[in-house]
Amino acid sequence: MRQQTSFIFDLDGTLTDSVYQNVFAWKTALDSENISLAMWRIHRKIGMSGGLMLKTLARETGLEINPDQAKRLSDKHAKAYKDLRGQITALPGAVDLLEALDRDQLKWCIATSGGMETAAINLKALGLDIANVNLITRDDVKYGKPDPDLFLAGARKLAVPIEECLVIGDAIWDMLAARRCKATGIGLLSGGYDTGELERAGALRVYEDPLALLQHLDEVASRP
């Protein structure tokens, strides 16, 4: 029996043009707590879960962020991100790509390190009804990326083996998590990482954005 490819998509920077709004929202939250951190450092951690991102940044910079402060930062980030929702749009080809998968009867889901509140903003930008999308958020799993829990949960939701899934993501954290669960990682440049970084993290192929992936879909997908 021919193996059919299933797709697990990251959200921010993969389907929506929202990475830098995410960075700015974290910068706003950190500034409000008098934590000085360069935006490039924040950008390098986008794609991790928020809690792990804060822990990693604290370790790398010597900052001390206690649990209460981490909760405040997370809440302030969510508010700042919501305030920027008018700037968040679908990336070129994202909607067409998902529609093409539906036409070809290829299963897909979205697995995001964000919570339901931020996911809803991005789904709206894609014109998707949250009630009709196979969606996994950080709220649904114990560990966020680069642990593979989100993608494993996505495969379970699609009722397919993880080895038959392509993980589509824009960050090294997506590729590392895909490698850890033996999924095939496909990288996109639309989140700010370059081709070499994504390939070193495990990407089999790297494309510019969802439109480029759609144009080269036959390179990676097996249809039923």
GROMACS .gro file of C-alpha atoms in nm:
model
  224
    1MET     CA    1   0.000   0.000   0.000
    2ARG     CA    2   0.136   0.340  -0.097
    3GLN     CA    3   0.237   0.559   0.196
    4GLN     CA    4   0.047   0.887   0.215
    5THR     CA    5   0.219   1.201   0.342
    6SER     CA    6   0.062   1.396   0.627
    7PHE     CA    7   0.158   1.749   0.722
    8ILE     CA    8   0.216   1.907   1.064
    9PHE     CA    9   0.253   2.284   1.042
   10ASP     CA   10   0.402   2.527   1.285
   11LEU     CA   11   0.203   2.853   1.287
   12ASP     CA   12   0.397   3.176   1.359
   13GLY     CA   13   0.641   3.241   1.075
   14THR     CA   14   0.532   2.927   0.890
   15LEU     CA   15   0.173   3.005   0.790
   16THR     CA   16   0.145   3.362   0.920
   17ASP     CA   17   0.373   3.664   0.897
   18SER     CA   18   0.393   3.712   1.271
   19VAL     CA   19   0.743   3.631   1.398
   20TYR     CA   20   0.855   3.989   1.441
   21GLN     CA   21   0.528   4.089   1.606
   22ASN     CA   22   0.598   3.802   1.845
   23VAL     CA   23   0.949   3.937   1.910
   24PHE     CA   24   0.815   4.287   1.971
   25ALA     CA   25   0.549   4.155   2.208
   26TRP     CA   26   0.814   3.976   2.416
   27LYS     CA   27   1.033   4.288   2.411
   28THR     CA   28   0.740   4.496   2.535
   29ALA     CA   29   0.672   4.248   2.816
   30LEU     CA   30   1.038   4.230   2.921
   31ASP     CA   31   1.079   4.609   2.916
   32SER     CA   32   0.775   4.644   3.142
   33GLU     CA   33   0.956   4.431   3.401
   34ASN     CA   34   1.277   4.633   3.361
   35ILE     CA   35   1.453   4.342   3.191
   36SER     CA   36   1.688   4.473   2.925
   37LEU     CA   37   1.736   4.225   2.643
   38ALA     CA   38   1.832   4.283   2.281
   39MET     CA   39   1.564   4.195   2.028
   40TRP     CA   40   1.799   3.970   1.831
   41ARG     CA   41   1.833   3.744   2.134
   42ILE     CA   42   1.456   3.718   2.161
   43HIS     CA   43   1.423   3.639   1.792
   44ARG     CA   44   1.667   3.349   1.819
   45LYS     CA   45   1.435   3.182   2.071
   46ILE     CA   46   1.102   3.231   1.892
   47GLY     CA   47   0.953   2.889   1.825
   48MET     CA   48   1.035   2.758   2.172
   49SER     CA   49   0.758   2.751   2.427
   50GLY     CA   50   0.738   3.080   2.617
   51GLY     CA   51   0.836   2.927   2.950
   52LEU     CA   52   1.138   2.748   2.809
   53MET     CA   53   1.236   3.059   2.616
   54LEU     CA   54   1.245   3.264   2.935
   55LYS     CA   55   1.446   2.997   3.116
   56THR     CA   56   1.696   2.977   2.831
   57LEU     CA   57   1.732   3.353   2.803
   58ALA     CA   58   1.781   3.378   3.179
   59ARG     CA   59   2.052   3.113   3.170
   60GLU     CA   60   2.233   3.270   2.875
   61THR     CA   61   2.226   3.625   3.012
   62GLY     CA   62   2.251   3.565   3.386
   63LEU     CA   63   1.905   3.715   3.446
   64GLU     CA   64   1.693   3.597   3.735
   65ILE     CA   65   1.328   3.538   3.645
   66ASN     CA   66   1.118   3.389   3.923
   67PRO     CA   67   0.795   3.195   3.858
   68ASP     CA   68   0.567   3.487   3.947
   69GLN     CA   69   0.757   3.715   3.713
   70ALA     CA   70   0.751   3.453   3.439
   71LYS     CA   71   0.370   3.437   3.468
   72ARG     CA   72   0.345   3.817   3.446
   73LEU     CA   73   0.573   3.819   3.143
   74SER     CA   74   0.363   3.554   2.969
   75ASP     CA   75   0.042   3.747   3.036
   76LYS     CA   76   0.196   4.076   2.920
   77HIS     CA   77   0.330   3.910   2.606
   78ALA     CA   78  -0.017   3.777   2.523
   79LYS     CA   79  -0.167   4.124   2.566
   80ALA     CA   80   0.103   4.294   2.357
   81TYR     CA   81   0.064   4.031   2.084
   82LYS     CA   82  -0.310   4.081   2.083
   83ASP     CA   83  -0.258   4.457   2.044
   84LEU     CA   84  -0.058   4.383   1.727
   85ARG     CA   85  -0.315   4.147   1.577
   86GLY     CA   86  -0.405   4.395   1.303
   87GLN     CA   87  -0.052   4.360   1.162
   88ILE     CA   88  -0.061   3.980   1.137
   89THR     CA   89  -0.136   3.839   0.793
   90ALA     CA   90  -0.120   3.507   0.611
   91LEU     CA   91   0.213   3.442   0.443
   92PRO     CA   92   0.212   3.420   0.061
   93GLY     CA   93   0.065   3.089  -0.049
   94ALA     CA   94  -0.037   2.973   0.299
   95VAL     CA   95  -0.412   2.959   0.235
   96ASP     CA   96  -0.363   2.812  -0.114
   97LEU     CA   97  -0.131   2.545   0.027
   98LEU     CA   98  -0.382   2.428   0.285
   99GLU     CA   99  -0.658   2.426   0.024
  100ALA     CA  100  -0.438   2.222  -0.210
  101LEU     CA  101  -0.379   1.964   0.062
  102ASP     CA  102  -0.753   1.938   0.119
  103ARG     CA  103  -0.815   1.888  -0.254
  104ASP     CA  104  -0.552   1.615  -0.266
  105GLN     CA  105  -0.701   1.452   0.045
  106LEU     CA  106  -0.377   1.492   0.238
  107LYS     CA  107  -0.415   1.519   0.613
  108TRP     CA  108  -0.277   1.823   0.795
  109CYS     CA  109  -0.280   1.984   1.135
  110ILE     CA  110  -0.126   2.282   1.311
  111ALA     CA  111   0.099   2.241   1.615
  112THR     CA  112   0.207   2.567   1.776
  113SER     CA  113   0.420   2.661   2.074
  114GLY     CA  114   0.173   2.939   2.144
  115GLY     CA  115  -0.137   2.913   2.357
  116MET     CA  116  -0.495   2.910   2.234
  117GLU     CA  117  -0.531   3.289   2.260
  118THR     CA  118  -0.243   3.365   2.027
  119ALA     CA  119  -0.328   3.073   1.798
  120ALA     CA  120  -0.677   3.215   1.750
  121ILE     CA  121  -0.530   3.543   1.623
  122ASN     CA  122  -0.321   3.361   1.364
  123LEU     CA  123  -0.603   3.133   1.252
  124LYS     CA  124  -0.821   3.438   1.196
  125ALA     CA  125  -0.548   3.584   0.973
  126LEU     CA  126  -0.564   3.261   0.771
  127GLY     CA  127  -0.942   3.277   0.748
  128LEU     CA  128  -0.973   2.949   0.936
  129ASP     CA  129  -1.247   2.857   1.183
  130ILE     CA  130  -1.078   2.733   1.498
  131ALA     CA  131  -1.359   2.479   1.547
  132ASN     CA  132  -1.278   2.314   1.214
  133VAL     CA  133  -0.898   2.291   1.239
  134ASN     CA  134  -0.690   2.007   1.380
  135LEU     CA  135  -0.500   2.223   1.627
  136ILE     CA  136  -0.251   2.145   1.901
  137THR     CA  137  -0.125   2.426   2.123
  138ARG     CA  138   0.128   2.448   2.403
  139ASP     CA  139  -0.165   2.406   2.644
  140ASP     CA  140  -0.216   2.050   2.519
  141VAL     CA  141   0.128   1.904   2.594
  142LYS     CA  142   0.371   1.878   2.882
  143TYR     CA  143   0.679   2.008   2.700
  144GLY     CA  144   0.716   2.256   2.415
  145LYS     CA  145   0.971   2.263   2.134
  146PRO     CA  146   1.246   2.157   2.089
  147ASP     CA  147   1.090   1.856   2.265
  148PRO     CA  148   0.876   1.667   2.013
  149ASP     CA  149   0.554   1.650   2.217
  150LEU     CA  150   0.359   1.893   1.996
  151PHE     CA  151   0.436   1.701   1.678
  152LEU     CA  152   0.368   1.364   1.836
  153ALA     CA  153   0.032   1.497   1.951
  154GLY     CA  154  -0.032   1.619   1.597
  155ALA     CA  155   0.036   1.275   1.452
  156ARG     CA  156  -0.199   1.120   1.707
  157LYS     CA  157  -0.470   1.370   1.615
  158LEU     CA  158  -0.430   1.278   1.249
  159ALA     CA  159  -0.419   0.906   1.340
  160VAL     CA  160  -0.100   0.850   1.139
  161PRO     CA  161   0.251   0.733   1.232
  162ILE     CA  162   0.485   1.024   1.302
  163GLU     CA  163   0.733   0.873   1.054
  164GLU     CA  164   0.482   0.943   0.774
  165CYS     CA  165   0.457   1.313   0.867
  166LEU     CA  166   0.631   1.617   0.730
  167VAL     CA  167   0.690   1.887   0.989
  168ILE     CA  168   0.682   2.230   0.824
  169GLY     CA  169   0.849   2.501   1.029
  170ASP     CA  170   1.050   2.821   1.010
  171ALA     CA  171   1.276   2.778   1.314
  172ILE     CA  172   1.558   2.549   1.415
  173TRP     CA  173   1.341   2.446   1.712
  174ASP     CA  174   1.088   2.293   1.471
  175MET     CA  175   1.359   2.099   1.288
  176LEU     CA  176   1.521   1.976   1.609
  177ALA     CA  177   1.186   1.860   1.746
  178ALA     CA  178   1.105   1.686   1.416
  179ARG     CA  179   1.437   1.503   1.423
  180ARG     CA  180   1.378   1.389   1.781
  181CYS     CA  181   1.053   1.215   1.688
  182LYS     CA  182   1.175   1.080   1.351
  183ALA     CA  183   0.949   1.302   1.144
  184THR     CA  184   1.085   1.468   0.829
  185GLY     CA  185   1.152   1.838   0.871
  186ILE     CA  186   1.086   2.089   0.593
  187GLY     CA  187   1.217   2.438   0.661
  188LEU     CA  188   1.083   2.774   0.551
  189LEU     CA  189   1.285   3.098   0.540
  190SER     CA  190   0.984   3.310   0.637
  191GLY     CA  191   1.076   3.323   1.007
  192GLY     CA  192   1.425   3.468   0.975
  193TYR     CA  193   1.651   3.161   0.995
  194ASP     CA  194   1.871   3.092   0.694
  195THR     CA  195   1.901   2.777   0.486
  196GLY     CA  196   2.222   2.656   0.649
  197GLU     CA  197   2.082   2.687   1.001
  198LEU     CA  198   1.768   2.497   0.912
  199GLU     CA  199   1.958   2.223   0.730
  200ARG     CA  200   2.203   2.179   1.017
  201ALA     CA  201   1.905   2.140   1.251
  202GLY     CA  202   1.774   1.860   1.030
  203ALA     CA  203   1.566   2.006   0.746
  204LEU     CA  204   1.547   1.778   0.442
  205ARG     CA  205   1.444   2.065   0.215
  206VAL     CA  206   1.421   2.441   0.265
  207TYR     CA  207   1.183   2.671   0.075
  208GLU     CA  208   1.129   3.044   0.085
  209ASP     CA  209   0.770   3.046   0.212
  210PRO     CA  210   0.443   2.850   0.185
  211LEU     CA  211   0.401   2.959  -0.177
  212ALA     CA  212   0.738   2.811  -0.273
  213LEU     CA  213   0.651   2.490  -0.088
  214LEU     CA  214   0.322   2.471  -0.279
  215GLN     CA  215   0.509   2.514  -0.608
  216HIS     CA  216   0.741   2.226  -0.514
  217LEU     CA  217   0.489   2.006  -0.336
  218ASP     CA  218   0.564   1.706  -0.557
  219GLU     CA  219   0.920   1.703  -0.421
  220VAL     CA  220   0.804   1.615  -0.071
  221ALA     CA  221   0.448   1.475  -0.078
  222SER     CA  222   0.310   1.133  -0.166
  223ARG     CA  223  -0.057   1.145  -0.258
  224PRO     CA  224  -0.317   0.872  -0.192
   0.00000   0.00000   0.00000
